[in-house]
PDB file of C-alpha atoms in Angstrom:
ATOM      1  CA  UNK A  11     -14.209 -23.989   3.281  1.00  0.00           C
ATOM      2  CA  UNK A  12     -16.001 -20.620   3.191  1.00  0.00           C
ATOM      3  CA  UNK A  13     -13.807 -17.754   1.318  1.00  0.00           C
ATOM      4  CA  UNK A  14     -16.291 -15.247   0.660  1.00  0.00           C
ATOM      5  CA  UNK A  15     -15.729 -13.466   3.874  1.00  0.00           C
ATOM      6  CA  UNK A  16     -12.144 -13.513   3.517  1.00  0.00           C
ATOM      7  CA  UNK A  17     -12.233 -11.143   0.241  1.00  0.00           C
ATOM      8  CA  UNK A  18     -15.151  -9.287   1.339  1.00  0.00           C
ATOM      9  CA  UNK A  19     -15.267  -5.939   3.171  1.00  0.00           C
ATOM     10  CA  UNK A  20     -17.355  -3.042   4.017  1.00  0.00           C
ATOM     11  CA  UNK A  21     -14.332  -0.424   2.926  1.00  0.00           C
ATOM     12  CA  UNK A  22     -11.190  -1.074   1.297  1.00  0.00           C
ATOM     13  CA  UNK A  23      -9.369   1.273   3.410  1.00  0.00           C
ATOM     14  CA  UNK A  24      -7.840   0.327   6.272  1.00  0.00           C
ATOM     15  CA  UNK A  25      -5.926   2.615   8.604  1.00  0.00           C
ATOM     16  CA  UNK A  26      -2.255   1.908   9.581  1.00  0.00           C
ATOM     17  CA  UNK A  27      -1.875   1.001  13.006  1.00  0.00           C
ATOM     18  CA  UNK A  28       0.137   4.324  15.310  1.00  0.00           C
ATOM     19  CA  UNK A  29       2.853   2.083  16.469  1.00  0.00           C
ATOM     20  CA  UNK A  30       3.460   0.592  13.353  1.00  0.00           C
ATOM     21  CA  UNK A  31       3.912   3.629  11.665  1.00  0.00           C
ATOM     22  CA  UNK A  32       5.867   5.225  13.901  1.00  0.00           C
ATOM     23  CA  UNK A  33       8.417   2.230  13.602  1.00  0.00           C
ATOM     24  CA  UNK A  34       8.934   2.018  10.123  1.00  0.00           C
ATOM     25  CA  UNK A  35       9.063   6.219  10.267  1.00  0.00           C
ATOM     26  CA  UNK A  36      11.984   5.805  12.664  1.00  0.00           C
ATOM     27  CA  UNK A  37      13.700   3.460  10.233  1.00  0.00           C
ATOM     28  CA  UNK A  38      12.918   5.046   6.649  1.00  0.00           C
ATOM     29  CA  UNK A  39      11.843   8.532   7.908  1.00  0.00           C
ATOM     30  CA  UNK A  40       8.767   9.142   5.732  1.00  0.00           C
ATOM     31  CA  UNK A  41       8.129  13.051   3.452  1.00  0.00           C
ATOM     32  CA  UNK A  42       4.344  11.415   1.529  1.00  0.00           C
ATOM     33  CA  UNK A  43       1.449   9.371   2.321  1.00  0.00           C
ATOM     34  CA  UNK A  44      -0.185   9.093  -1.035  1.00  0.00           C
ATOM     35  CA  UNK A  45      -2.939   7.526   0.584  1.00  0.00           C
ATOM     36  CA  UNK A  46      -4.170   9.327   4.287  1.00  0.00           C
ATOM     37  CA  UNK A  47      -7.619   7.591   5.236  1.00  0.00           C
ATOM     38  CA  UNK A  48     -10.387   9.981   4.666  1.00  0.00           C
ATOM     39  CA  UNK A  49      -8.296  12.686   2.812  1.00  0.00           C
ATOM     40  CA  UNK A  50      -9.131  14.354  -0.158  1.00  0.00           C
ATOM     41  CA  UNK A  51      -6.233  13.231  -2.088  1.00  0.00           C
ATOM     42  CA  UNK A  52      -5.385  11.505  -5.616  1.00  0.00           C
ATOM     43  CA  UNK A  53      -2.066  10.057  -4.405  1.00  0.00           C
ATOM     44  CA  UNK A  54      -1.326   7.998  -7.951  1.00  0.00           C
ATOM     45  CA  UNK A  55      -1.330  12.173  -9.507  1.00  0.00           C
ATOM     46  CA  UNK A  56       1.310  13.029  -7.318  1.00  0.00           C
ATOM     47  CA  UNK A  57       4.888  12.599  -7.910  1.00  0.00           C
ATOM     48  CA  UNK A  58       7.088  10.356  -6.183  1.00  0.00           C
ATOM     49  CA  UNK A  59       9.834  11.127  -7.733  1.00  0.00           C
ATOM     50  CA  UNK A  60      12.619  11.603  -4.741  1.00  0.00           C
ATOM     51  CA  UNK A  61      10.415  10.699  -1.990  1.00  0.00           C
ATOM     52  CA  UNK A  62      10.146   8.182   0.993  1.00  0.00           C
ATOM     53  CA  UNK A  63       6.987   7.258   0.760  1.00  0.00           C
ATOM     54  CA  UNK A  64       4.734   5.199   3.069  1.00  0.00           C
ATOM     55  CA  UNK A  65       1.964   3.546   1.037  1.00  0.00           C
ATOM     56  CA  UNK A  66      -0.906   2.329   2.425  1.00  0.00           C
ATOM     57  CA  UNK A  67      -3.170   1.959  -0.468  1.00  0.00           C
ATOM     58  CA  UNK A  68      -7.033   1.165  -1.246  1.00  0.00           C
ATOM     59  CA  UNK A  69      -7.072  -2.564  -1.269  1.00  0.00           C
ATOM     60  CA  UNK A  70      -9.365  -3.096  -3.930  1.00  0.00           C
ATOM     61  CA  UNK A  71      -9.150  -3.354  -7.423  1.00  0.00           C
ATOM     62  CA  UNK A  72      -6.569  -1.137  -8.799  1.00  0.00           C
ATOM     63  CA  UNK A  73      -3.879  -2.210  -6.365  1.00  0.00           C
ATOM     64  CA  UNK A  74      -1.271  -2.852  -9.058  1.00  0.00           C
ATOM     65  CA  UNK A  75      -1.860   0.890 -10.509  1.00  0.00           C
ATOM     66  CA  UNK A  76      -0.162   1.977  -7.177  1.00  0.00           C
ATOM     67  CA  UNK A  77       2.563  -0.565  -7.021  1.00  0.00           C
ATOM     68  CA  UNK A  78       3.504   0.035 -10.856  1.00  0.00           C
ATOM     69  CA  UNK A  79       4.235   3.430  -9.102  1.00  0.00           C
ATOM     70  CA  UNK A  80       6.788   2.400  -6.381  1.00  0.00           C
ATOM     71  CA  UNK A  81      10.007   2.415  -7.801  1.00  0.00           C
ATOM     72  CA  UNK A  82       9.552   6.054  -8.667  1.00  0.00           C
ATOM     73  CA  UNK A  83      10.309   6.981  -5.158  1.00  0.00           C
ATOM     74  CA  UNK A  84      13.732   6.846  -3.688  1.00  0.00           C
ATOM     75  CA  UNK A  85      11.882   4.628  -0.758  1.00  0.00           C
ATOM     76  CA  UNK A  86       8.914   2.722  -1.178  1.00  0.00           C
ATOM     77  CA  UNK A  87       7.562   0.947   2.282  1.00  0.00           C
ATOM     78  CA  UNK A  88       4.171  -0.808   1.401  1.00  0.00           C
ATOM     79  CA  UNK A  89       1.298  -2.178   3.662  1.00  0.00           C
ATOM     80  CA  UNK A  90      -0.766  -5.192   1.776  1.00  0.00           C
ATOM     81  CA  UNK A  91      -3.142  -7.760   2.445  1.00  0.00           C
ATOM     82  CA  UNK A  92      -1.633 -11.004   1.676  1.00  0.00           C
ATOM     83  CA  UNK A  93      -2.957 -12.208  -1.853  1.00  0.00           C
ATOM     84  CA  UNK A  94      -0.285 -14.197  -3.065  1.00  0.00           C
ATOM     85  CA  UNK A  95      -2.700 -15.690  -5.868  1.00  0.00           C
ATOM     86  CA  UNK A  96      -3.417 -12.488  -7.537  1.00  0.00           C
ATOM     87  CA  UNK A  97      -1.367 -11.027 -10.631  1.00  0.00           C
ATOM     88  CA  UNK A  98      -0.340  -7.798  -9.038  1.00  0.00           C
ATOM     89  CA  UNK A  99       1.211  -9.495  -6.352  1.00  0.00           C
ATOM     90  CA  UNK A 100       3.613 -12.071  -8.698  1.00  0.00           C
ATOM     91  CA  UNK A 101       4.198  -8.948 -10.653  1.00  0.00           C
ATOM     92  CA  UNK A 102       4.984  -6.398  -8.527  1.00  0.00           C
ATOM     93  CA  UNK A 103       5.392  -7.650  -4.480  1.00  0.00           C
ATOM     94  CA  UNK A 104       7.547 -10.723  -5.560  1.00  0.00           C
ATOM     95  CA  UNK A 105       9.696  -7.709  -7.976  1.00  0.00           C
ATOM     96  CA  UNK A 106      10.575  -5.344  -5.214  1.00  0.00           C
ATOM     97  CA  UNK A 107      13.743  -5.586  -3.319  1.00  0.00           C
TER      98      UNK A 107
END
């Protein structure tokens, strides 16, 4: 079987879908993004202390820095790609409630 392409990509940003967002916002009614596509801002400087945040992170390397920083905020709703084989996820995705 050929993986390459499945942990290749051109960007590792990826913009949330409208609908989606809008349902989980009607359910944990979101105050940060920490990660807008094409914005100007370093999300992992900001504080999350007391937030609901909607995290939709760079999914390259450095993934776990931003998980490490969920349970600072009062809500923590993450979008992922599905790497079950990879230490951040055993350590942190498996970890959250």
């Amino acid at each position: 079987m050929r993986r390459k392409p499945l942990f290749s990509s051109a960007t590792t940003e990826w913009g949330t879908p409208p609908d989606l967002y809008r349902a989980l916002d009607r359910t944990f009614k979101f105050d940060l993004d920490p990660c807008p596509v094409d914005a100007d801002v370093d999300g992992l400087s900001l504080s999350w202390s007391g937030r609901r945040v909607f995290y939709n992170p760079p999914y390259g390397r450095g993934v776990d820095k931003w998980l490490a920083k969920g349970p600072t905020a009062d809500i923590a709703v993450f979008l992922l790609p599905a790497r079950t084989d990879t230490k951040w996820f055993h350590e942190h995705a498996l970890a959250a409630d």
